[in-house]
GROMACS .gro file of C-alpha atoms in nm:
model
  387
    1UNK     CA    1   0.047   0.032  -0.016
    2UNK     CA    2   0.152   0.356  -0.091
    3UNK     CA    3   0.057   0.574   0.151
    4UNK     CA    4   0.115   1.017   0.182
    5UNK     CA    5   0.074   1.152   0.500
    6UNK     CA    6   0.019   1.533   0.448
    7UNK     CA    7  -0.001   1.725   0.810
    8UNK     CA    8  -0.138   2.075   0.837
    9UNK     CA    9   0.149   2.140   1.057
   10UNK     CA   10   0.477   2.015   1.111
   11UNK     CA   11   0.819   2.094   1.282
   12UNK     CA   12   0.946   2.352   1.377
   13UNK     CA   13   0.600   2.394   1.487
   14UNK     CA   14   0.510   2.072   1.646
   15UNK     CA   15   0.297   1.793   1.476
   16UNK     CA   16   0.532   1.506   1.527
   17UNK     CA   17   0.238   1.261   1.560
   18UNK     CA   18   0.222   1.239   1.190
   19UNK     CA   19   0.593   1.115   1.155
   20UNK     CA   20   0.476   0.833   1.445
   21UNK     CA   21   0.203   0.732   1.254
   22UNK     CA   22   0.411   0.716   0.939
   23UNK     CA   23   0.691   0.523   1.128
   24UNK     CA   24   0.414   0.262   1.251
   25UNK     CA   25   0.292   0.236   0.920
   26UNK     CA   26   0.635   0.171   0.739
   27UNK     CA   27   0.717  -0.065   1.014
   28UNK     CA   28   0.431  -0.273   0.897
   29UNK     CA   29   0.581  -0.292   0.536
   30UNK     CA   30   0.355  -0.006   0.382
   31UNK     CA   31   0.525   0.272   0.126
   32UNK     CA   32   0.501   0.586   0.324
   33UNK     CA   33   0.625   0.940   0.253
   34UNK     CA   34   0.504   1.288   0.376
   35UNK     CA   35   0.452   1.588   0.215
   36UNK     CA   36   0.475   1.923   0.464
   37UNK     CA   37   0.429   2.281   0.360
   38UNK     CA   38   0.477   2.454   0.697
   39UNK     CA   39   0.352   2.846   0.703
   40UNK     CA   40   0.585   2.982   0.921
   41UNK     CA   41   0.492   3.292   1.137
   42UNK     CA   42   0.735   3.603   1.173
   43UNK     CA   43   0.570   3.644   1.577
   44UNK     CA   44   0.641   3.245   1.609
   45UNK     CA   45   1.023   3.260   1.520
   46UNK     CA   46   1.199   3.546   1.339
   47UNK     CA   47   1.546   3.290   1.315
   48UNK     CA   48   1.290   3.041   1.170
   49UNK     CA   49   1.092   3.264   0.926
   50UNK     CA   50   1.434   3.445   0.769
   51UNK     CA   51   1.691   3.077   0.756
   52UNK     CA   52   1.489   2.813   0.689
   53UNK     CA   53   1.542   2.724   0.288
   54UNK     CA   54   1.308   2.852   0.058
   55UNK     CA   55   1.286   2.589  -0.216
   56UNK     CA   56   1.129   2.251  -0.206
   57UNK     CA   57   1.351   1.967  -0.098
   58UNK     CA   58   1.334   1.609   0.042
   59UNK     CA   59   1.509   1.508   0.370
   60UNK     CA   60   1.496   1.177   0.574
   61UNK     CA   61   1.315   1.150   0.943
   62UNK     CA   62   1.377   0.840   1.158
   63UNK     CA   63   1.387   0.686   0.799
   64UNK     CA   64   1.064   0.823   0.612
   65UNK     CA   65   1.131   1.080   0.338
   66UNK     CA   66   0.992   1.396   0.349
   67UNK     CA   67   0.880   1.659   0.092
   68UNK     CA   68   0.906   1.971   0.229
   69UNK     CA   69   0.849   2.306   0.176
   70UNK     CA   70   0.829   2.634   0.445
   71UNK     CA   71   0.589   2.914   0.340
   72UNK     CA   72   0.576   3.263   0.448
   73UNK     CA   73   0.285   3.368   0.573
   74UNK     CA   74   0.150   3.735   0.589
   75UNK     CA   75   0.070   3.881   0.940
   76UNK     CA   76  -0.323   3.897   0.965
   77UNK     CA   77  -0.394   3.746   0.578
   78UNK     CA   78  -0.506   3.433   0.694
   79UNK     CA   79  -0.773   3.409   0.384
   80UNK     CA   80  -0.504   3.475   0.142
   81UNK     CA   81  -0.212   3.277   0.356
   82UNK     CA   82  -0.482   2.962   0.326
   83UNK     CA   83  -0.482   2.990  -0.065
   84UNK     CA   84  -0.126   2.978  -0.076
   85UNK     CA   85  -0.072   2.729   0.148
   86UNK     CA   86  -0.314   2.487  -0.061
   87UNK     CA   87  -0.207   2.592  -0.362
   88UNK     CA   88   0.128   2.507  -0.301
   89UNK     CA   89   0.060   2.154  -0.174
   90UNK     CA   90  -0.137   2.064  -0.483
   91UNK     CA   91   0.160   2.169  -0.671
   92UNK     CA   92   0.421   1.971  -0.436
   93UNK     CA   93   0.154   1.661  -0.497
   94UNK     CA   94   0.202   1.759  -0.870
   95UNK     CA   95   0.547   1.682  -0.866
   96UNK     CA   96   0.497   1.442  -0.637
   97UNK     CA   97   0.310   1.179  -0.894
   98UNK     CA   98   0.549   1.301  -1.148
   99UNK     CA   99   0.845   1.120  -0.909
  100UNK     CA  100   0.701   0.841  -0.729
  101UNK     CA  101   0.385   0.782  -0.899
  102UNK     CA  102  -0.022   0.799  -0.746
  103UNK     CA  103  -0.039   0.707  -0.388
  104UNK     CA  104  -0.335   0.427  -0.306
  105UNK     CA  105  -0.451   0.689  -0.023
  106UNK     CA  106  -0.430   0.991   0.124
  107UNK     CA  107  -0.380   1.015   0.488
  108UNK     CA  108  -0.440   1.419   0.603
  109UNK     CA  109  -0.385   1.503   0.969
  110UNK     CA  110  -0.656   1.774   1.015
  111UNK     CA  111  -0.875   1.896   0.805
  112UNK     CA  112  -0.758   2.244   0.854
  113UNK     CA  113  -0.622   2.232   0.577
  114UNK     CA  114  -0.401   1.984   0.500
  115UNK     CA  115  -0.766   1.748   0.485
  116UNK     CA  116  -0.918   2.056   0.235
  117UNK     CA  117  -0.586   2.004   0.030
  118UNK     CA  118  -0.631   1.644   0.009
  119UNK     CA  119  -1.028   1.682  -0.120
  120UNK     CA  120  -0.922   1.859  -0.343
  121UNK     CA  121  -0.631   1.661  -0.471
  122UNK     CA  122  -0.859   1.367  -0.445
  123UNK     CA  123  -1.103   1.512  -0.669
  124UNK     CA  124  -0.845   1.606  -0.951
  125UNK     CA  125  -0.692   1.241  -0.914
  126UNK     CA  126  -0.956   0.992  -0.802
  127UNK     CA  127  -0.771   0.908  -0.506
  128UNK     CA  128  -0.934   0.835  -0.182
  129UNK     CA  129  -0.875   1.050   0.118
  130UNK     CA  130  -0.898   1.002   0.530
  131UNK     CA  131  -0.826   1.282   0.768
  132UNK     CA  132  -0.737   1.222   1.107
  133UNK     CA  133  -0.830   1.489   1.335
  134UNK     CA  134  -0.645   1.669   1.649
  135UNK     CA  135  -0.761   1.992   1.663
  136UNK     CA  136  -0.989   2.048   2.004
  137UNK     CA  137  -1.312   2.301   2.010
  138UNK     CA  138  -1.133   2.579   2.223
  139UNK     CA  139  -0.866   2.606   1.924
  140UNK     CA  140  -1.172   2.616   1.650
  141UNK     CA  141  -1.348   2.887   1.852
  142UNK     CA  142  -1.030   3.102   1.874
  143UNK     CA  143  -1.019   3.112   1.502
  144UNK     CA  144  -1.428   3.048   1.431
  145UNK     CA  145  -1.592   3.255   1.686
  146UNK     CA  146  -1.862   3.020   1.912
  147UNK     CA  147  -2.100   2.832   1.762
  148UNK     CA  148  -2.313   2.924   1.555
  149UNK     CA  149  -2.050   3.082   1.391
  150UNK     CA  150  -2.055   3.222   0.998
  151UNK     CA  151  -1.669   3.197   0.958
  152UNK     CA  152  -1.561   3.183   0.586
  153UNK     CA  153  -1.349   2.818   0.708
  154UNK     CA  154  -1.654   2.635   0.829
  155UNK     CA  155  -1.840   2.554   0.516
  156UNK     CA  156  -1.479   2.426   0.321
  157UNK     CA  157  -1.408   2.201   0.621
  158UNK     CA  158  -1.776   2.071   0.667
  159UNK     CA  159  -1.740   1.970   0.301
  160UNK     CA  160  -1.389   1.808   0.377
  161UNK     CA  161  -1.530   1.603   0.663
  162UNK     CA  162  -1.897   1.496   0.439
  163UNK     CA  163  -1.647   1.402   0.167
  164UNK     CA  164  -1.354   1.220   0.338
  165UNK     CA  165  -1.337   0.835   0.308
  166UNK     CA  166  -1.310   0.827   0.637
  167UNK     CA  167  -1.271   1.076   0.949
  168UNK     CA  168  -1.044   0.944   1.230
  169UNK     CA  169  -1.105   1.146   1.529
  170UNK     CA  170  -0.808   1.067   1.823
  171UNK     CA  171  -1.068   1.007   2.063
  172UNK     CA  172  -1.470   0.972   2.043
  173UNK     CA  173  -1.567   1.272   2.236
  174UNK     CA  174  -1.415   1.528   1.950
  175UNK     CA  175  -1.706   1.383   1.759
  176UNK     CA  176  -1.961   1.598   1.953
  177UNK     CA  177  -1.714   1.871   2.043
  178UNK     CA  178  -1.694   1.992   1.707
  179UNK     CA  179  -2.037   1.895   1.552
  180UNK     CA  180  -2.135   2.245   1.684
  181UNK     CA  181  -1.909   2.373   1.333
  182UNK     CA  182  -1.918   2.041   1.113
  183UNK     CA  183  -2.255   1.841   1.235
  184UNK     CA  184  -2.207   1.449   1.252
  185UNK     CA  185  -2.294   1.399   0.899
  186UNK     CA  186  -1.967   1.188   0.775
  187UNK     CA  187  -1.795   0.881   0.851
  188UNK     CA  188  -1.570   0.846   1.113
  189UNK     CA  189  -1.395   0.547   1.303
  190UNK     CA  190  -1.172   0.675   1.648
  191UNK     CA  191  -0.840   0.552   1.662
  192UNK     CA  192  -0.576   0.667   1.949
  193UNK     CA  193  -0.217   0.867   1.838
  194UNK     CA  194   0.064   0.682   1.909
  195UNK     CA  195   0.353   0.727   2.091
  196UNK     CA  196   0.674   0.573   2.130
  197UNK     CA  197   0.676   0.281   2.365
  198UNK     CA  198   0.995   0.150   2.315
  199UNK     CA  199   1.132   0.508   2.386
  200UNK     CA  200   0.883   0.605   2.668
  201UNK     CA  201   0.974   0.271   2.820
  202UNK     CA  202   0.896   0.177   3.227
  203UNK     CA  203   1.175   0.269   3.452
  204UNK     CA  204   1.152   0.228   3.850
  205UNK     CA  205   1.171   0.571   4.047
  206UNK     CA  206   1.441   0.658   4.310
  207UNK     CA  207   1.291   0.636   4.671
  208UNK     CA  208   1.101   0.945   4.749
  209UNK     CA  209   1.237   0.989   5.137
  210UNK     CA  210   1.492   1.219   5.200
  211UNK     CA  211   1.405   1.455   4.882
  212UNK     CA  212   1.118   1.672   4.766
  213UNK     CA  213   0.790   1.525   4.540
  214UNK     CA  214   0.887   1.621   4.174
  215UNK     CA  215   0.567   1.671   3.943
  216UNK     CA  216   0.638   1.760   3.618
  217UNK     CA  217   0.415   1.947   3.348
  218UNK     CA  218   0.554   1.937   2.931
  219UNK     CA  219   0.328   2.223   2.820
  220UNK     CA  220   0.346   2.529   2.627
  221UNK     CA  221   0.269   2.850   2.836
  222UNK     CA  222  -0.095   2.913   2.716
  223UNK     CA  223  -0.386   3.022   2.855
  224UNK     CA  224  -0.547   2.721   2.761
  225UNK     CA  225  -0.319   2.491   2.929
  226UNK     CA  226  -0.404   2.588   3.240
  227UNK     CA  227  -0.085   2.702   3.406
  228UNK     CA  228  -0.271   3.021   3.582
  229UNK     CA  229  -0.469   2.704   3.781
  230UNK     CA  230  -0.148   2.450   3.825
  231UNK     CA  231   0.043   2.763   3.967
  232UNK     CA  232  -0.255   2.855   4.220
  233UNK     CA  233  -0.276   2.465   4.343
  234UNK     CA  234   0.109   2.449   4.397
  235UNK     CA  235   0.057   2.787   4.586
  236UNK     CA  236  -0.188   2.607   4.840
  237UNK     CA  237   0.043   2.310   4.857
  238UNK     CA  238   0.362   2.545   4.935
  239UNK     CA  239   0.160   2.753   5.188
  240UNK     CA  240   0.102   2.442   5.369
  241UNK     CA  241   0.459   2.336   5.383
  242UNK     CA  242   0.461   2.030   5.129
  243UNK     CA  243   0.833   1.963   5.031
  244UNK     CA  244   0.799   1.903   4.640
  245UNK     CA  245   0.928   2.062   4.319
  246UNK     CA  246   0.782   2.164   3.982
  247UNK     CA  247   0.959   2.072   3.645
  248UNK     CA  248   0.781   2.287   3.382
  249UNK     CA  249   0.897   2.255   3.024
  250UNK     CA  250   0.750   2.342   2.689
  251UNK     CA  251   0.749   2.665   2.457
  252UNK     CA  252   0.719   2.992   2.672
  253UNK     CA  253   0.765   2.816   2.968
  254UNK     CA  254   1.117   3.005   2.987
  255UNK     CA  255   0.981   3.281   2.863
  256UNK     CA  256   0.896   3.675   3.050
  257UNK     CA  257   0.562   3.582   3.106
  258UNK     CA  258   0.592   3.283   3.284
  259UNK     CA  259   0.907   3.393   3.466
  260UNK     CA  260   0.660   3.684   3.590
  261UNK     CA  261   0.387   3.486   3.693
  262UNK     CA  262   0.597   3.219   3.905
  263UNK     CA  263   0.818   3.556   4.103
  264UNK     CA  264   0.438   3.714   4.142
  265UNK     CA  265   0.337   3.418   4.328
  266UNK     CA  266   0.665   3.333   4.524
  267UNK     CA  267   0.648   3.012   4.399
  268UNK     CA  268   0.960   2.795   4.556
  269UNK     CA  269   1.082   2.525   4.424
  270UNK     CA  270   0.969   2.541   4.006
  271UNK     CA  271   1.219   2.500   3.750
  272UNK     CA  272   1.170   2.594   3.355
  273UNK     CA  273   1.310   2.444   3.111
  274UNK     CA  274   1.117   2.641   2.777
  275UNK     CA  275   1.165   2.405   2.439
  276UNK     CA  276   1.257   2.054   2.505
  277UNK     CA  277   1.355   1.789   2.256
  278UNK     CA  278   1.171   1.427   2.312
  279UNK     CA  279   1.509   1.263   2.499
  280UNK     CA  280   1.477   1.573   2.764
  281UNK     CA  281   1.151   1.490   2.795
  282UNK     CA  282   1.209   1.124   2.895
  283UNK     CA  283   1.456   1.228   3.124
  284UNK     CA  284   1.194   1.485   3.291
  285UNK     CA  285   0.959   1.153   3.312
  286UNK     CA  286   1.231   0.960   3.472
  287UNK     CA  287   1.334   1.178   3.687
  288UNK     CA  288   0.962   1.301   3.820
  289UNK     CA  289   0.708   1.102   4.031
  290UNK     CA  290   0.392   1.276   3.883
  291UNK     CA  291   0.295   1.454   3.602
  292UNK     CA  292  -0.013   1.763   3.606
  293UNK     CA  293  -0.182   1.930   3.340
  294UNK     CA  294  -0.430   2.170   3.376
  295UNK     CA  295  -0.581   2.176   3.081
  296UNK     CA  296  -0.905   2.382   2.946
  297UNK     CA  297  -0.947   2.229   2.690
  298UNK     CA  298  -0.750   1.920   2.466
  299UNK     CA  299  -0.835   1.627   2.217
  300UNK     CA  300  -0.619   1.353   2.357
  301UNK     CA  301  -0.257   1.494   2.503
  302UNK     CA  302   0.017   1.242   2.408
  303UNK     CA  303   0.242   1.375   2.747
  304UNK     CA  304  -0.027   1.181   2.951
  305UNK     CA  305   0.046   0.869   2.764
  306UNK     CA  306   0.417   0.912   2.746
  307UNK     CA  307   0.396   0.978   3.114
  308UNK     CA  308   0.197   0.642   3.183
  309UNK     CA  309   0.423   0.451   2.996
  310UNK     CA  310   0.726   0.554   3.184
  311UNK     CA  311   0.606   0.432   3.514
  312UNK     CA  312   0.422   0.799   3.702
  313UNK     CA  313   0.067   0.877   3.730
  314UNK     CA  314  -0.135   1.155   3.619
  315UNK     CA  315  -0.337   1.492   3.685
  316UNK     CA  316  -0.545   1.652   3.428
  317UNK     CA  317  -0.899   1.767   3.409
  318UNK     CA  318  -1.248   1.637   3.255
  319UNK     CA  319  -1.125   1.776   2.918
  320UNK     CA  320  -0.934   1.472   2.922
  321UNK     CA  321  -1.110   1.199   2.667
  322UNK     CA  322  -1.194   0.874   2.832
  323UNK     CA  323  -0.940   0.667   2.644
  324UNK     CA  324  -0.694   0.807   2.865
  325UNK     CA  325  -0.840   0.777   3.152
  326UNK     CA  326  -0.648   0.475   3.319
  327UNK     CA  327  -0.716   0.300   3.564
  328UNK     CA  328  -0.484   0.347   3.830
  329UNK     CA  329  -0.307   0.561   3.684
  330UNK     CA  330  -0.498   0.899   3.556
  331UNK     CA  331  -0.651   1.099   3.809
  332UNK     CA  332  -0.906   1.395   3.696
  333UNK     CA  333  -1.050   1.702   3.828
  334UNK     CA  334  -1.272   1.986   3.756
  335UNK     CA  335  -1.142   2.215   3.464
  336UNK     CA  336  -1.055   2.558   3.602
  337UNK     CA  337  -1.034   2.393   3.995
  338UNK     CA  338  -0.729   2.482   4.116
  339UNK     CA  339  -0.877   2.371   4.504
  340UNK     CA  340  -0.939   2.008   4.355
  341UNK     CA  341  -0.650   2.024   4.175
  342UNK     CA  342  -0.445   2.105   4.484
  343UNK     CA  343  -0.613   1.782   4.682
  344UNK     CA  344  -0.518   1.578   4.396
  345UNK     CA  345  -0.194   1.655   4.405
  346UNK     CA  346  -0.182   1.636   4.784
  347UNK     CA  347  -0.290   1.304   4.789
  348UNK     CA  348  -0.102   1.180   4.569
  349UNK     CA  349   0.189   1.260   4.720
  350UNK     CA  350   0.087   1.105   5.070
  351UNK     CA  351  -0.019   0.767   4.920
  352UNK     CA  352   0.278   0.525   4.733
  353UNK     CA  353   0.240   0.432   4.393
  354UNK     CA  354   0.351   0.105   4.314
  355UNK     CA  355   0.149  -0.010   3.977
  356UNK     CA  356   0.427   0.181   3.752
  357UNK     CA  357   0.461  -0.127   3.526
  358UNK     CA  358   0.106  -0.197   3.531
  359UNK     CA  359   0.001   0.078   3.416
  360UNK     CA  360   0.331   0.121   3.128
  361UNK     CA  361   0.192  -0.232   2.984
  362UNK     CA  362  -0.165  -0.069   2.958
  363UNK     CA  363  -0.049   0.236   2.773
  364UNK     CA  364   0.156  -0.004   2.547
  365UNK     CA  365  -0.178  -0.221   2.484
  366UNK     CA  366  -0.377   0.136   2.341
  367UNK     CA  367  -0.089   0.328   2.190
  368UNK     CA  368   0.185   0.144   2.138
  369UNK     CA  369   0.277   0.194   1.732
  370UNK     CA  370   0.213  -0.176   1.586
  371UNK     CA  371  -0.114  -0.139   1.793
  372UNK     CA  372  -0.265   0.201   1.615
  373UNK     CA  373  -0.062   0.123   1.322
  374UNK     CA  374  -0.263  -0.194   1.316
  375UNK     CA  375  -0.608  -0.048   1.310
  376UNK     CA  376  -0.559   0.287   1.072
  377UNK     CA  377  -0.344  -0.014   0.827
  378UNK     CA  378  -0.699  -0.204   0.872
  379UNK     CA  379  -0.943   0.124   0.814
  380UNK     CA  380  -0.716   0.192   0.467
  381UNK     CA  381  -0.743  -0.173   0.353
  382UNK     CA  382  -1.116  -0.148   0.361
  383UNK     CA  383  -1.148   0.183   0.239
  384UNK     CA  384  -0.961   0.035  -0.120
  385UNK     CA  385  -1.119  -0.297  -0.139
  386UNK     CA  386  -1.439  -0.124  -0.096
  387UNK     CA  387  -1.340   0.060  -0.411
   0.00000   0.00000   0.00000
């Protein structure tokens, strides 16, 4: 099976779930490549905007061929940028076919805008397309406004869903969450994202006696991630004399706004790292006793799976889908409730946790590359056989 993955976003702006799924399919013997057009924004990073290549080229990422282009976006020109992005993806696909031939199936990640581009390519070439959806409701509300909305994007994306051979939300709850924009008149089957369970492997933690309890939060410093709630909860525990540390990593966690908030609240034992690579993420998870994520909106936060895969429990909020609420490892509290979050953090420190290895096994059974790859492979095979 010849599969072409088309991500809506890709490094340096995340999107590695596309690479992870490509690798899982390639490991099953499928022919898989990635076609990536990344729109760079000046506000997101002037250095990348200026220095990254201007022409289309190919490179390898973990054994997967990536056909790569970087598009320079213009500030506040959303519709124009989208049109340029989609047209570029179409031209890149034309060139791809001349070199590699037509793929059997297109696998877009997020309807906005890889899915829409895949629909147009499918219309021209007669190739089936599938959309894996990752974007949470809160991010859509930021761009479209609260539903009902007359945003120009919605009819295009609604058509993308309806014409797709299959939509694969990464959690079952996502279908209802975004129905206010797109309805439900489309074929769908949820499949978990994959994580590298071999990389995020189980490891015994050092004995807690004689050292502070180590929490970590691995999330970009945005309102949606609930750092204000987490810091308020941490402050409560600090005032009650709890011996603990909080290790924070992610985009802008080493920035001025985050540092000012830590200083303003007089938080002790908080260490910030900024954006870190995959290896350092694993090291932090191995060094810590629990992960905390106070998000207001999520679809499937993979960091929870990564943490539990290494053998530590997690605390998060009600926005986390049921598939991640693994018994014995995941504590759920109400969104925006710092008191409840503080209680959960306190209780976790007070009780011993000895189920790490079992927790890691449960995550592997749901989100390992082999498990997820076989599910996606099965969906693709059914689509092709029905045609």
